[in-house]
Amino acid sequence: MKNTVAGFLEMKAKGEKISMLTCYDYSTATLMEEAGTNMILVGDSLGNTILGYRDTLAVTMEDMIHHGAAVCRGTKNTFVVVDLPFMSYQTSVYDALTNAGRLMKETGCNAVKLEGGVKIKEQISAITGAGIPVVGHIGMTPQSINAFGGFKVQGKSEDAAKRILDDAYAVQDAGAFAVVLECVPAQLAAFISEKLTIPTIGIGAGEGCDGQVLVWQDMMGVFRDFAPKFVKRYADAGGMMIDAFKSYDSEVKSGVFPSKEHGYNINDEVMKKVIEYDNSRNSK
Ligand code: KIV
């Protein structure tokens, strides 16, 4: 069954949890589709996991469209959300709407996500007003990494916690159908989840959220530069890949690969003719 905005609101009402994973390519998307993941986020975290940047600030609209379209080609029932990258929506409501429209048209995704609460409520209103579903993102918002002075838990002090609560209401009032809560204390995230009518999707925000999201390379042990505390490793796919790359390297070098079964044959008579042809060329 196709995952939809209405379906997610129903899941929240029934207390059913929503699963979301990041994804940036066709093949991985087909696997998540087969696994029954509810939502895929084509996150601007591709700046780290795919492109090797230190943060997400250099990610462009073209990057998001390129990867978003690939993921959409690999999905049928999974709901695909694509991130608006840094400076594609902060600059004006017009830019936000134009760029959200581009993501929808040029990737085929189902919704867009943007970071911020009170400060970008007009952008969210304009996008949702145009019929484009929006996922908000508050708490630790990686596009503001320089303002935060690093990847740090947000909302620990009274003022900071109240600001996150205000952001949550602002995002909901502006028409977003879900909101990501990143790196906020579990008690605050649970309280916000109870108060909002839209689903909260947590990442480092505890078990009280209506859903969870993880970066797939983190949960599969493929991205090994660093692992935040909130990541649970479900497999060591990175270790399996290194072992496989090593076996390949040694089999190529020792001649074990490729064996006959991995090759193609030519008819002996045809090959004989090729050899005769070569002989005649060389004797000219
Ligand atoms: O870009 C991303 O992957 C995200 C998640 C961390 C929520 O925004």
CSV table of C-alpha atoms and ligand atoms in Angstrom, one decimal:
chain,number,residue,atom,x,y,z
A,1,MET,CA,0.0,0.0,0.0
A,2,LYS,CA,1.3,3.5,-0.9
A,3,ASN,CA,2.3,5.5,2.1
A,4,THR,CA,0.6,8.9,2.1
A,5,VAL,CA,0.3,12.1,4.2
A,6,ALA,CA,-3.2,11.0,5.3
A,7,GLY,CA,-1.8,7.6,6.2
A,8,PHE,CA,0.9,9.1,8.4
A,9,LEU,CA,-1.6,11.2,10.3
A,10,GLU,CA,-3.7,8.1,10.8
A,11,MET,CA,-0.7,6.1,12.0
A,12,LYS,CA,-0.1,8.8,14.6
A,13,ALA,CA,-3.7,8.7,15.7
A,14,LYS,CA,-3.5,4.9,16.1
A,15,GLY,CA,-0.1,5.1,17.9
A,16,GLU,CA,1.6,3.2,15.1
A,17,LYS,CA,5.3,4.2,14.7
A,18,ILE,CA,6.7,5.5,11.4
A,19,SER,CA,10.0,4.3,10.0
A,20,MET,CA,12.1,6.6,7.9
A,21,LEU,CA,15.6,6.2,6.5
A,22,THR,CA,17.9,8.4,4.4
A,23,CYS,CA,18.7,7.1,0.9
A,24,TYR,CA,20.5,8.7,-2.0
A,25,ASP,CA,20.5,6.1,-4.9
A,26,TYR,CA,18.3,3.8,-6.9
A,27,SER,CA,19.6,0.4,-5.7
A,28,THR,CA,19.4,1.2,-2.0
A,29,ALA,CA,15.9,2.7,-2.6
A,30,THR,CA,14.7,-0.6,-4.1
A,31,LEU,CA,15.9,-2.5,-1.0
A,32,MET,CA,14.2,-0.1,1.4
A,33,GLU,CA,11.0,-0.4,-0.7
A,34,GLU,CA,11.2,-4.2,-0.4
A,35,ALA,CA,11.8,-3.9,3.4
A,36,GLY,CA,8.6,-1.8,3.8
A,37,THR,CA,10.2,1.4,5.0
A,38,ASN,CA,7.4,4.0,5.3
A,39,MET,CA,9.4,7.1,4.3
A,40,ILE,CA,12.7,7.7,2.6
A,41,LEU,CA,14.5,11.0,3.2
A,42,VAL,CA,16.9,12.1,0.4
A,43,GLY,CA,18.7,14.2,3.0
A,44,ASP,CA,21.3,16.8,2.3
A,45,SER,CA,23.4,14.6,4.6
A,46,LEU,CA,24.5,13.2,1.2
A,47,GLY,CA,27.0,16.0,1.5
A,48,ASN,CA,28.7,14.0,4.1
A,49,THR,CA,27.9,10.4,3.2
A,50,ILE,CA,28.1,10.5,-0.6
A,51,LEU,CA,30.2,13.6,-1.4
A,52,GLY,CA,32.6,13.6,1.5
A,53,TYR,CA,32.1,17.2,2.6
A,54,ARG,CA,32.6,18.2,6.2
A,55,ASP,CA,29.1,19.5,6.5
A,56,THR,CA,25.9,20.0,4.4
A,57,LEU,CA,26.5,23.6,3.4
A,58,ALA,CA,28.0,23.0,0.0
A,59,VAL,CA,25.1,20.8,-1.2
A,60,THR,CA,23.3,22.3,-4.2
A,61,MET,CA,19.8,22.0,-5.7
A,62,GLU,CA,21.4,20.1,-8.6
A,63,ASP,CA,22.8,17.5,-6.1
A,64,MET,CA,19.4,17.1,-4.5
A,65,ILE,CA,17.6,16.7,-7.8
A,66,HIS,CA,20.2,14.2,-9.1
A,67,HIS,CA,19.9,12.0,-6.1
A,68,GLY,CA,16.2,12.6,-5.4
A,69,ALA,CA,15.3,11.5,-8.9
A,70,ALA,CA,17.4,8.3,-8.6
A,71,VAL,CA,15.7,7.4,-5.4
A,72,CYS,CA,12.2,8.1,-6.8
A,73,ARG,CA,12.9,5.7,-9.7
A,74,GLY,CA,13.5,3.0,-7.2
A,75,THR,CA,10.3,3.4,-5.2
A,76,LYS,CA,6.7,2.7,-5.6
A,77,ASN,CA,4.9,2.6,-2.2
A,78,THR,CA,7.6,4.3,-0.1
A,79,PHE,CA,6.9,8.1,0.5
A,80,VAL,CA,9.9,10.1,-0.7
A,81,VAL,CA,10.9,13.4,1.0
A,82,VAL,CA,13.7,15.5,-0.5
A,83,ASP,CA,15.7,18.1,1.5
A,84,LEU,CA,15.8,21.8,0.4
A,85,PRO,CA,19.6,22.5,0.6
A,86,PHE,CA,21.3,25.4,2.4
A,87,MET,CA,20.3,28.9,1.0
A,88,SER,CA,17.6,27.5,-1.3
A,89,TYR,CA,14.8,28.7,1.0
A,90,GLN,CA,16.3,30.9,3.7
A,91,THR,CA,16.7,33.8,1.3
A,92,SER,CA,13.0,34.5,0.5
A,93,VAL,CA,9.5,33.0,0.3
A,94,TYR,CA,9.8,33.2,-3.5
A,95,ASP,CA,13.1,31.2,-3.5
A,96,ALA,CA,11.5,28.6,-1.1
A,97,LEU,CA,8.5,28.1,-3.3
A,98,THR,CA,10.4,28.1,-6.6
A,99,ASN,CA,13.0,25.6,-5.3
A,100,ALA,CA,10.3,23.3,-3.6
A,101,GLY,CA,8.5,23.3,-6.9
A,102,ARG,CA,11.7,22.3,-8.7
A,103,LEU,CA,12.3,19.4,-6.3
A,104,MET,CA,8.7,18.1,-6.9
A,105,LYS,CA,8.8,18.5,-10.7
A,106,GLU,CA,12.4,17.3,-11.3
A,107,THR,CA,12.6,14.4,-8.9
A,108,GLY,CA,9.0,13.1,-8.7
A,109,CYS,CA,9.2,13.1,-4.8
A,110,ASN,CA,6.2,13.3,-2.5
A,111,ALA,CA,7.3,16.1,-0.1
A,112,VAL,CA,10.1,18.5,0.7
A,113,LYS,CA,11.9,19.1,4.1
A,114,LEU,CA,13.4,22.3,5.3
A,115,GLU,CA,15.2,23.3,8.5
A,116,GLY,CA,13.9,25.8,11.0
A,117,GLY,CA,10.7,26.8,12.9
A,118,VAL,CA,9.4,30.3,13.7
A,119,LYS,CA,12.0,31.9,11.4
A,120,ILE,CA,10.8,30.1,8.3
A,121,LYS,CA,7.1,29.7,8.9
A,122,GLU,CA,6.2,32.0,6.0
A,123,GLN,CA,8.2,29.8,3.7
A,124,ILE,CA,6.4,26.6,5.0
A,125,SER,CA,3.0,28.3,4.6
A,126,ALA,CA,3.8,29.3,1.0
A,127,ILE,CA,5.0,25.8,0.1
A,128,THR,CA,2.1,24.0,1.7
A,129,GLY,CA,-0.3,26.6,0.2
A,130,ALA,CA,0.9,25.5,-3.2
A,131,GLY,CA,-0.1,21.9,-2.4
A,132,ILE,CA,3.4,20.7,-1.7
A,133,PRO,CA,3.6,18.5,1.5
A,134,VAL,CA,6.3,19.7,3.9
A,135,VAL,CA,8.3,18.0,6.7
A,136,GLY,CA,9.7,20.5,9.2
A,137,HIS,CA,13.1,19.9,10.9
A,138,ILE,CA,13.9,21.5,14.3
A,139,GLY,CA,16.3,21.1,17.2
A,140,MET,CA,19.8,20.5,15.9
A,141,THR,CA,19.5,21.7,12.3
A,142,PRO,CA,22.8,20.8,10.5
A,143,GLN,CA,22.6,23.7,8.1
A,144,SER,CA,23.1,26.0,11.1
A,145,ILE,CA,26.1,24.1,12.3
A,146,ASN,CA,28.3,27.3,12.4
A,147,ALA,CA,25.7,29.2,14.5
A,148,PHE,CA,25.5,26.2,16.9
A,149,GLY,CA,29.3,25.8,17.1
A,150,GLY,CA,29.2,22.1,16.3
A,151,PHE,CA,26.8,19.1,16.4
A,152,LYS,CA,25.4,19.6,19.9
A,153,VAL,CA,22.2,18.6,21.6
A,154,GLN,CA,19.7,21.5,21.6
A,155,GLY,CA,17.0,22.4,24.0
A,156,LYS,CA,18.6,21.6,27.3
A,157,SER,CA,18.1,25.0,29.0
A,158,GLU,CA,14.7,26.4,29.8
A,159,ASP,CA,14.9,29.1,27.2
A,160,ALA,CA,16.2,26.7,24.5
A,161,ALA,CA,13.5,24.1,25.3
A,162,LYS,CA,10.8,26.8,25.1
A,163,ARG,CA,12.2,28.0,21.7
A,164,ILE,CA,12.1,24.4,20.3
A,165,LEU,CA,8.5,24.1,21.5
A,166,ASP,CA,7.6,27.4,19.8
A,167,ASP,CA,9.3,26.1,16.6
A,168,ALA,CA,7.3,22.9,16.8
A,169,TYR,CA,4.0,24.8,17.0
A,170,ALA,CA,5.1,27.2,14.3
A,171,VAL,CA,5.9,24.4,11.9
A,172,GLN,CA,2.6,22.7,12.5
A,173,ASP,CA,0.6,25.9,12.3
A,174,ALA,CA,2.3,26.7,9.0
A,175,GLY,CA,0.9,23.5,7.5
A,176,ALA,CA,3.7,20.9,7.7
A,177,PHE,CA,2.4,17.4,8.0
A,178,ALA,CA,5.3,16.0,10.0
A,179,VAL,CA,8.4,17.4,11.8
A,180,VAL,CA,11.9,15.9,12.4
A,181,LEU,CA,13.2,16.5,15.9
A,182,GLU,CA,17.0,16.2,15.8
A,183,CYS,CA,19.2,15.9,18.9
A,184,VAL,CA,16.8,17.1,21.6
A,185,PRO,CA,16.3,15.7,25.1
A,186,ALA,CA,14.0,12.7,25.1
A,187,GLN,CA,11.6,14.2,27.6
A,188,LEU,CA,11.1,17.4,25.5
A,189,ALA,CA,10.7,15.4,22.3
A,190,ALA,CA,8.0,13.2,24.0
A,191,PHE,CA,6.2,16.2,25.3
A,192,ILE,CA,6.2,17.9,21.8
A,193,SER,CA,5.0,14.6,20.3
A,194,GLU,CA,2.1,14.5,22.7
A,195,LYS,CA,1.2,18.1,22.1
A,196,LEU,CA,1.4,18.1,18.2
A,197,THR,CA,-1.3,16.6,16.0
A,198,ILE,CA,1.2,15.9,13.3
A,199,PRO,CA,3.8,13.1,13.6
A,200,THR,CA,7.2,13.8,15.0
A,201,ILE,CA,10.1,11.9,13.5
A,202,GLY,CA,13.1,11.6,15.9
A,203,ILE,CA,16.8,11.3,15.4
A,204,GLY,CA,18.6,11.4,18.7
A,205,ALA,CA,15.3,12.5,20.3
A,206,GLY,CA,14.3,9.3,22.3
A,207,GLU,CA,11.6,6.8,22.1
A,208,GLY,CA,8.6,9.1,22.6
A,209,CYS,CA,8.5,10.4,19.0
A,210,ASP,CA,5.9,9.1,16.5
A,211,GLY,CA,8.6,7.8,14.2
A,212,GLN,CA,12.4,7.5,13.8
A,213,VAL,CA,14.9,8.3,11.1
A,214,LEU,CA,18.5,7.3,10.7
A,215,VAL,CA,21.1,7.8,8.1
A,216,TRP,CA,21.4,4.4,6.4
A,217,GLN,CA,25.2,4.4,6.1
A,218,ASP,CA,25.3,5.0,9.9
A,219,MET,CA,22.9,2.2,10.8
A,220,MET,CA,24.6,-0.2,8.4
A,221,GLY,CA,28.2,0.6,9.4
A,222,VAL,CA,29.1,1.9,6.0
A,223,PHE,CA,29.9,5.5,7.0
A,224,ARG,CA,32.8,5.1,9.4
A,225,ASP,CA,34.2,8.6,9.9
A,226,PHE,CA,32.2,9.1,13.1
A,227,ALA,CA,29.1,7.6,14.8
A,228,PRO,CA,26.8,9.8,16.8
A,229,LYS,CA,25.6,8.4,20.2
A,230,PHE,CA,22.0,8.0,18.9
A,231,VAL,CA,23.0,5.6,16.1
A,232,LYS,CA,22.3,1.9,16.5
A,233,ARG,CA,24.3,-0.4,14.2
A,234,TYR,CA,22.0,-3.0,12.6
A,235,ALA,CA,24.7,-4.6,10.6
A,236,ASP,CA,28.4,-4.3,9.8
A,237,ALA,CA,27.8,-3.9,6.0
A,238,GLY,CA,31.0,-1.8,5.9
A,239,GLY,CA,33.0,-4.7,7.3
A,240,MET,CA,31.4,-7.1,4.9
A,241,MET,CA,32.2,-4.8,2.0
A,242,ILE,CA,35.8,-4.4,3.0
A,243,ASP,CA,36.2,-8.3,3.3
A,244,ALA,CA,34.6,-8.7,-0.2
A,245,PHE,CA,36.8,-6.0,-1.7
A,246,LYS,CA,39.8,-7.8,-0.2
A,247,SER,CA,38.8,-11.2,-1.6
A,248,TYR,CA,38.2,-9.6,-5.0
A,249,ASP,CA,41.6,-8.0,-4.9
A,250,SER,CA,43.4,-11.2,-4.0
A,251,GLU,CA,41.4,-13.3,-6.5
A,252,VAL,CA,42.1,-10.9,-9.4
A,253,LYS,CA,45.8,-11.0,-8.5
A,254,SER,CA,46.0,-14.7,-8.1
A,255,GLY,CA,43.9,-15.4,-11.3
A,256,VAL,CA,41.0,-17.2,-9.4
A,257,PHE,CA,38.6,-14.6,-10.8
A,258,PRO,CA,37.3,-14.6,-13.4
A,259,SER,CA,36.8,-18.4,-13.9
A,260,LYS,CA,35.3,-20.0,-17.0
A,261,GLU,CA,31.7,-19.7,-15.6
A,262,HIS,CA,32.0,-15.9,-15.7
A,263,GLY,CA,33.1,-15.7,-19.3
A,264,TYR,CA,31.6,-16.0,-22.8
A,265,ASN,CA,32.6,-18.5,-25.6
A,266,ILE,CA,33.1,-18.1,-29.3
A,267,ASN,CA,32.6,-21.0,-31.8
A,268,ASP,CA,36.0,-22.8,-32.5
A,269,GLU,CA,35.6,-22.4,-36.2
A,270,VAL,CA,35.0,-18.6,-35.9
A,271,MET,CA,38.1,-18.3,-33.7
A,272,LYS,CA,40.1,-20.3,-36.2
A,273,LYS,CA,39.1,-17.8,-38.9
A,274,VAL,CA,40.1,-14.9,-36.8
A,275,ILE,CA,43.5,-16.4,-36.3
A,276,GLU,CA,43.9,-17.0,-40.0
A,277,TYR,CA,42.8,-13.5,-40.7
A,278,ASP,CA,45.4,-12.2,-38.2
A,279,ASN,CA,48.1,-14.3,-39.8
A,280,SER,CA,47.2,-13.0,-43.3
A,281,ARG,CA,47.3,-9.3,-42.0
A,282,ASN,CA,50.7,-9.9,-40.5
A,283,SER,CA,52.2,-11.5,-43.6
A,284,LYS,CA,51.3,-8.5,-45.8
B,1,KIV,O1,19.9,15.2,5.9
B,1,KIV,C1,19.5,14.4,6.7
B,1,KIV,O2,19.9,13.2,6.6
B,1,KIV,C2,18.6,14.8,7.7
B,1,KIV,C3,18.4,13.7,8.8
B,1,KIV,C4,19.6,13.7,9.7
B,1,KIV,C5,17.1,14.0,9.5
B,1,KIV,O3,18.1,15.8,7.7
